[in-house]
């Protein structure tokens, strides 16, 4: 392997210009130098030229690697770009550091100055000599544009080619197997097992396969999951195919049986249709014979019927008048109620405004008292001020008189002598006089200040007393108002209790009335629904009575279907009524014999028609159990009703396979999407028939749903009468009484009064708080002024004492100088003379000052009280304005109340008049009703004569209708059930037959028809819809006999076949579904094959990448694991411990070690095993270096650069490192070490010294071969 010969740098970091770091033929070279000289920059240069990114070189951009000088602020820039420091004889050019080194960062000003001649590009060249002795020049340049340019032997190449050339020499940039940066040793010593795994992956090259490994692993898992999914699909489809094949065989057998049953049904239907048609033809001829007999009776009845219609019209006209008057009465009552309701807020406003007026009136005495108090105070202050002014004027006049009276006259000589002596005194006492004059002026100033402080003190004390008095008044007023609030609150509570009692009684009465009215409305609505609003035909009423009679005569009669069942929930009412349909009023009997006896009874009594369901002979189809639980919003119709188990067959027959759905969407889903052949009925009565036809709206079925409680109609009528009597007995509670309205008005006034008092208390509280704050402020002022006053008073007294002392000294001189003068003129001393002449002036000045001070104090008090008086007058004026406003509002409310009361009187009179009109109209209506009853009686009396003939005709018509309904029902059944019956040539198709014709009857029931209420007799027209049947295929014995036994035989044959079919229950869609499932199987087989191939392909690719990654990792791990022990022993061996320590690597996952961590264990000599974190700093460093050397030995680069790896080691360990490097340095292993430890670099073969040339502002290098000295 080759070696690094030298390193050439140009403008790189702290190296200005061109520099060479020469390593020569030395295999152990140390780079040394003081801190800040640029040692680490040489490490950065090696890293830079070998392709390491700038982010790992303590720089964020490549431009930061270009040399940039820095100068002092006081330096002068020379013409050549150098800097000279003023006063520096050594001309060091003010060098303080460089950019990119370890020193401080230059300021913006310094940077702008130094950038005048700073270089824009830099390069580093590494000269490398391979094993053959050939030299390679690897050069990396930072261009002016701030990007890298790569050259090999001065030829520009790409970064990829540059890296490939380095890798050819086993210099791996990604693994950084040639570099150990400053701090890497500490990082390795503290790294986790996962980090160690990643380090080995980087060294081994298996890390390059990590992304592909994870991608292929995920794809393999997805492919296997998809394969299993398709496998399960295929198994499921095979299971479905077996199931559908078995169902297909059952369906074929079922079809054969169904054909036999269909033929039996056709024979039975033709037999019944033949005999229906025969009976209708015979009955029609008999009816025609009775037509002529009834014509004469009809002519006599028409006259009375006309009179009856006229009477009904008169009655209806009067009824409309009654309704109109009742409507007008309700309108008037509503207007009266609105007017009365309008009085309540007016009364409330009157009470409220009166309360406000009362509050204003109650505040007048306090306002008047306050105003009068302020007026008296102002008057008193004005009088005091006037007295002071008069006293001042009187004193001034008296003073002038006294001054004139007591004045003495001196001669001119005396005055001159006085002046001369005074000058001599002044000369002798000039210093004392000067001090006295100064102190006198100061005393005068202090006296004025003291007088000012006294005035301020008096004013403040007066304000304190005044504010305390006001606070006491406000507190008393507030306490009085609070007591008033308590009394009013107690009164409000009492009145509220009385008001609540009255309101509760009224509300209870009103609530009772509302409840009774609601119950009455519900009873009336129920009666209306049960009786169908009195719009039921006489035929339906007679059927109800007839059913009761039959139950009494024949024990086997159970009752009508509507009486025997009841919906479980109210919401099922419409749906169940629609499902029952024509069976709703059918009569359930025990046996067919009972049905026949009932038919004979009805026929003999001419009592109307009825449909019977005999429990012993009806054919009930089995319920399709597959329908149950098909949808959460669907249930079988028979499950929605309650019934006795004795009539279960009748209920199953009436309901069949019909289902009840919550809404139309569920019904569509059941019938259209699921293909269920059953009648689906929604809760609102919408029907989807078996054939897909949809029926909606409101029809007879919904009316039937309201007649479930027919047995309770009498009870409901009694309840209605009871509710009416209770309503009439109740007092009218919809209006308030006088006492309630009065209490409400009083409550409103009291509450408003309380609110006003509370607002006033709140205002007093605010005023009290403000006064207290003002009092506190004044007291603080008093506290501040009093010490100042006392201090100034003491100072003035001391000043007076000083003046007196000086004046005594001056007086001695004066007494000496003026002794003769005073004796000659008769004065005790010269001061007596001057006092008579000057004391008057001083006394006058003092008196004037006292008058001025007193006047100032009175004027200040007068100004303050005048402002308070003005505020009191303004409050009094506002109270007067509010009082007048409230009086005007009360007058307006009283006028409005009087107007509303007048309107109420008018409306009451109109209401009374309407009540009289209503009574008159009701009397007329009663008379018209009596007349209608008389006319109806006459018509009924005339109708009895034709009753016999009518009953006979009705019986025949019922027979025709019954047989016609039976014929229609059979034809309808054939259409709905798609029974193919033979038709005559030219006959219309069964498609022309409507499925909802009114003649529908039960094909299994036996019934008779009669309509005695009809007034016109004619042969009933039978609608055959153009359908003519071909009875040629019907056997002769079947045409001749209509015996019930023959019917039983035909029914038994059909039932037998149907029973066998019901037991089979095949899946008729099995063939269709089998074909679909087989198609799905083919598609699934193809998907499964594709998934299996893809899974195999991805698995093979994953295994290949896994094996490659595992081989690379294991190869590196095995080598490093083998080398770590000897390396650690070499590093820790010493004369004391010749065996050294132990170190080894341990995999956490041996199958795929790169997925888990690798633990590194190191045991220093004569120490037990410890975790790495429990080792000392030196022990950690030695262990980390051992690992680094072992890792480097796997794919060793030709040289190994170490940057201060011995920083944490003591001298002993440093010597061990030095010995290890010296022993292993040689061909194929070149060590370049940056160190500050003497024990390390003194053992090297060569030294490269880095120093700082301050004059050139650059780092420079020296090379020393130590082998000459060793």
Tab-separated table of N, CA, C and O in Angstrom, residues 251-304:
chain	number	residue	atom	x	y	z
A	251	UNK	N	-82.778	-28.394	-6.445
A	251	UNK	CA	-83.639	-27.518	-7.242
A	251	UNK	C	-84.290	-28.266	-8.399
A	251	UNK	O	-85.458	-28.024	-8.740
A	252	UNK	N	-83.562	-29.187	-9.034
A	252	UNK	CA	-84.152	-29.973	-10.134
A	252	UNK	C	-85.310	-30.825	-9.630
A	252	UNK	O	-86.383	-30.898	-10.268
A	253	UNK	N	-85.123	-31.476	-8.515
A	253	UNK	CA	-86.185	-32.307	-7.938
A	253	UNK	C	-87.372	-31.445	-7.531
A	253	UNK	O	-88.539	-31.826	-7.715
A	254	UNK	N	-87.057	-30.253	-7.024
A	254	UNK	CA	-88.125	-29.337	-6.613
A	254	UNK	C	-88.948	-28.884	-7.814
A	254	UNK	O	-90.180	-28.784	-7.746
A	255	UNK	N	-88.304	-28.629	-8.942
A	255	UNK	CA	-89.014	-28.177	-10.145
A	255	UNK	C	-89.996	-29.232	-10.646
A	255	UNK	O	-91.108	-28.917	-11.099
A	256	UNK	N	-89.591	-30.488	-10.559
A	256	UNK	CA	-90.480	-31.567	-11.000
A	256	UNK	C	-91.736	-31.622	-10.134
A	256	UNK	O	-92.861	-31.730	-10.658
A	257	UNK	N	-91.552	-31.562	-8.818
A	257	UNK	CA	-92.704	-31.553	-7.917
A	257	UNK	C	-93.570	-30.317	-8.125
A	257	UNK	O	-94.794	-30.373	-8.039
A	258	UNK	N	-92.947	-29.187	-8.409
A	258	UNK	CA	-93.701	-27.955	-8.598
A	258	UNK	C	-94.602	-28.051	-9.820
A	258	UNK	O	-95.727	-27.521	-9.821
A	259	UNK	N	-94.140	-28.707	-10.874
A	259	UNK	CA	-94.995	-28.871	-12.073
A	259	UNK	C	-96.242	-29.672	-11.733
A	259	UNK	O	-97.357	-29.331	-12.176
A	260	UNK	N	-96.080	-30.756	-10.930
A	260	UNK	CA	-97.249	-31.559	-10.536
A	260	UNK	C	-98.218	-30.725	-9.699
A	260	UNK	O	-99.438	-30.792	-9.896
A	261	UNK	N	-97.679	-29.957	-8.785
A	261	UNK	CA	-98.551	-29.134	-7.952
A	261	UNK	C	-99.269	-28.074	-8.781
A	261	UNK	O	-100.468	-27.812	-8.579
A	262	UNK	N	-98.580	-27.446	-9.720
A	262	UNK	CA	-99.198	-26.417	-10.557
A	262	UNK	C	-100.364	-26.993	-11.357
A	262	UNK	O	-101.411	-26.338	-11.510
A	263	UNK	N	-100.203	-28.221	-11.881
A	263	UNK	CA	-101.294	-28.830	-12.641
A	263	UNK	C	-102.489	-29.102	-11.737
A	263	UNK	O	-103.652	-28.901	-12.137
A	264	UNK	N	-102.246	-29.522	-10.486
A	264	UNK	CA	-103.349	-29.763	-9.549
A	264	UNK	C	-104.054	-28.455	-9.220
A	264	UNK	O	-105.287	-28.413	-9.098
A	265	UNK	N	-103.291	-27.364	-9.098
A	265	UNK	CA	-103.895	-26.067	-8.810
A	265	UNK	C	-104.752	-25.605	-9.974
A	265	UNK	O	-105.864	-25.076	-9.784
A	266	UNK	N	-104.275	-25.806	-11.201
A	266	UNK	CA	-105.050	-25.392	-12.385
A	266	UNK	C	-106.374	-26.134	-12.419
A	266	UNK	O	-107.444	-25.559	-12.691
A	267	UNK	N	-106.347	-27.431	-12.146
A	267	UNK	CA	-107.600	-28.228	-12.154
A	267	UNK	C	-108.573	-27.702	-11.091
A	267	UNK	O	-109.778	-27.536	-11.354
A	268	UNK	N	-108.062	-27.429	-9.901
A	268	UNK	CA	-108.924	-26.933	-8.831
A	268	UNK	C	-109.507	-25.567	-9.163
A	268	UNK	O	-110.688	-25.302	-8.919
A	269	UNK	N	-108.681	-24.705	-9.744
A	269	UNK	CA	-109.145	-23.359	-10.076
A	269	UNK	C	-110.213	-23.419	-11.160
A	269	UNK	O	-111.251	-22.740	-11.083
A	270	UNK	N	-110.013	-24.251	-12.212
A	270	UNK	CA	-111.014	-24.371	-13.285
A	270	UNK	C	-112.330	-24.893	-12.750
A	270	UNK	O	-113.412	-24.433	-13.145
A	271	UNK	N	-112.250	-25.859	-11.830
A	271	UNK	CA	-113.483	-26.429	-11.247
A	271	UNK	C	-114.269	-25.345	-10.501
A	271	UNK	O	-115.485	-25.224	-10.665
A	272	UNK	N	-113.611	-24.520	-9.705
A	272	UNK	CA	-114.302	-23.490	-8.950
A	272	UNK	C	-114.816	-22.390	-9.871
A	272	UNK	O	-115.930	-21.885	-9.696
A	273	UNK	N	-114.030	-22.004	-10.886
A	273	UNK	CA	-114.470	-20.970	-11.817
A	273	UNK	C	-115.699	-21.417	-12.606
A	273	UNK	O	-116.608	-20.618	-12.880
A	274	UNK	N	-115.742	-22.672	-12.987
A	274	UNK	CA	-116.896	-23.196	-13.744
A	274	UNK	C	-118.181	-23.058	-12.942
A	274	UNK	O	-119.202	-22.580	-13.442
A	275	UNK	N	-118.148	-23.435	-11.664
A	275	UNK	CA	-119.357	-23.386	-10.845
A	275	UNK	C	-119.691	-21.961	-10.425
A	275	UNK	O	-120.872	-21.635	-10.237
A	276	UNK	N	-118.694	-21.054	-10.264
A	276	UNK	CA	-118.977	-19.638	-10.006
A	276	UNK	C	-119.766	-19.051	-11.158
A	276	UNK	O	-120.765	-18.331	-10.974
A	277	UNK	N	-119.354	-19.339	-12.365
A	277	UNK	CA	-120.017	-18.779	-13.552
A	277	UNK	C	-121.439	-19.324	-13.694
A	277	UNK	O	-122.362	-18.577	-14.041
A	278	UNK	N	-121.655	-20.599	-13.396
A	278	UNK	CA	-123.000	-21.195	-13.484
A	278	UNK	C	-123.955	-20.529	-12.501
A	278	UNK	O	-125.088	-20.178	-12.852
A	279	UNK	N	-123.538	-20.308	-11.246
A	279	UNK	CA	-124.405	-19.697	-10.243
A	279	UNK	C	-124.736	-18.264	-10.613
A	279	UNK	O	-125.868	-17.795	-10.433
A	280	UNK	N	-123.788	-17.489	-11.145
A	280	UNK	CA	-124.039	-16.091	-11.513
A	280	UNK	C	-125.081	-15.994	-12.617
A	280	UNK	O	-125.951	-15.109	-12.604
A	281	UNK	N	-125.031	-16.900	-13.591
A	281	UNK	CA	-126.011	-16.861	-14.683
A	281	UNK	C	-127.417	-17.163	-14.178
A	281	UNK	O	-128.388	-16.502	-14.573
A	282	UNK	N	-127.550	-18.118	-13.279
A	282	UNK	CA	-128.875	-18.471	-12.748
A	282	UNK	C	-129.427	-17.347	-11.874
A	282	UNK	O	-130.620	-17.025	-11.956
A	283	UNK	N	-128.597	-16.717	-11.027
A	283	UNK	CA	-129.071	-15.657	-10.141
A	283	UNK	C	-129.439	-14.407	-10.920
A	283	UNK	O	-130.376	-13.680	-10.554
A	284	UNK	N	-128.755	-14.096	-12.009
A	284	UNK	CA	-129.071	-12.907	-12.801
A	284	UNK	C	-130.465	-12.967	-13.398
A	284	UNK	O	-131.166	-11.945	-13.437
A	285	UNK	N	-130.905	-14.123	-13.846
A	285	UNK	CA	-132.254	-14.265	-14.409
A	285	UNK	C	-133.316	-14.038	-13.331
A	285	UNK	O	-134.356	-13.409	-13.580
A	286	UNK	N	-133.068	-14.489	-12.102
A	286	UNK	CA	-134.030	-14.329	-11.015
A	286	UNK	C	-134.153	-12.865	-10.590
A	286	UNK	O	-135.249	-12.388	-10.265
A	287	UNK	N	-133.063	-12.129	-10.625
A	287	UNK	CA	-133.098	-10.718	-10.228
A	287	UNK	C	-133.921	-9.901	-11.210
A	287	UNK	O	-134.683	-8.996	-10.812
A	288	UNK	N	-133.838	-10.189	-12.466
A	288	UNK	CA	-134.559	-9.414	-13.476
A	288	UNK	C	-136.067	-9.482	-13.273
A	288	UNK	O	-136.796	-8.536	-13.559
A	289	UNK	N	-136.521	-10.606	-12.715
A	289	UNK	CA	-137.966	-10.788	-12.498
A	289	UNK	C	-138.504	-9.845	-11.442
A	289	UNK	O	-139.659	-9.448	-11.461
A	290	UNK	N	-137.631	-9.454	-10.462
A	290	UNK	CA	-138.088	-8.586	-9.376
A	290	UNK	C	-138.002	-7.102	-9.728
A	290	UNK	O	-138.478	-6.276	-8.946
A	291	UNK	N	-137.397	-6.755	-10.839
A	291	UNK	CA	-137.231	-5.340	-11.166
A	291	UNK	C	-138.559	-4.618	-11.315
A	291	UNK	O	-138.758	-3.518	-10.787
A	292	UNK	N	-139.498	-5.216	-12.038
A	292	UNK	CA	-140.766	-4.569	-12.334
A	292	UNK	C	-141.592	-4.358	-11.074
A	292	UNK	O	-142.323	-3.368	-10.963
A	293	UNK	N	-141.474	-5.295	-10.113
A	293	UNK	CA	-142.265	-5.190	-8.892
A	293	UNK	C	-141.865	-3.965	-8.056
A	293	UNK	O	-142.686	-3.403	-7.328
A	294	UNK	N	-140.661	-3.560	-8.152
A	294	UNK	CA	-140.171	-2.474	-7.289
A	294	UNK	C	-140.341	-1.088	-7.905
A	294	UNK	O	-140.118	-0.086	-7.224
A	295	UNK	N	-140.713	-0.985	-9.165
A	295	UNK	CA	-140.818	0.323	-9.806
A	295	UNK	C	-141.927	1.164	-9.173
A	295	UNK	O	-141.772	2.372	-8.968
A	296	UNK	N	-143.086	0.557	-8.865
A	296	UNK	CA	-144.193	1.295	-8.304
A	296	UNK	C	-143.862	1.841	-6.909
A	296	UNK	O	-144.213	2.972	-6.572
A	297	UNK	N	-143.202	1.000	-6.087
A	297	UNK	CA	-142.829	1.473	-4.739
A	297	UNK	C	-141.898	2.682	-4.817
A	297	UNK	O	-141.944	3.595	-3.996
A	298	UNK	N	-141.023	2.685	-5.829
A	298	UNK	CA	-140.032	3.749	-5.942
A	298	UNK	C	-140.672	5.102	-6.222
A	298	UNK	O	-140.210	6.138	-5.739
A	299	UNK	N	-141.745	5.145	-7.009
A	299	UNK	CA	-142.398	6.403	-7.348
A	299	UNK	C	-143.021	7.056	-6.116
A	299	UNK	O	-143.005	8.285	-5.976
A	300	UNK	N	-143.631	6.261	-5.191
A	300	UNK	CA	-144.272	6.828	-4.010
A	300	UNK	C	-143.263	7.387	-2.996
A	300	UNK	O	-143.564	8.314	-2.245
A	301	UNK	N	-142.092	6.860	-2.971
A	301	UNK	CA	-141.090	7.288	-1.977
A	301	UNK	C	-140.390	8.566	-2.395
A	301	UNK	O	-139.927	9.346	-1.556
A	302	UNK	N	-140.325	8.866	-3.691
A	302	UNK	CA	-139.527	9.996	-4.173
A	302	UNK	C	-140.008	11.323	-3.591
A	302	UNK	O	-139.198	12.209	-3.278
A	303	UNK	N	-141.374	11.517	-3.417
A	303	UNK	CA	-141.901	12.771	-2.903
A	303	UNK	C	-141.421	13.022	-1.475
A	303	UNK	O	-140.973	14.130	-1.125
A	304	UNK	N	-141.468	11.987	-0.625
A	304	UNK	CA	-141.017	12.159	0.756
A	304	UNK	C	-139.495	12.352	0.860
A	304	UNK	O	-139.005	13.058	1.732
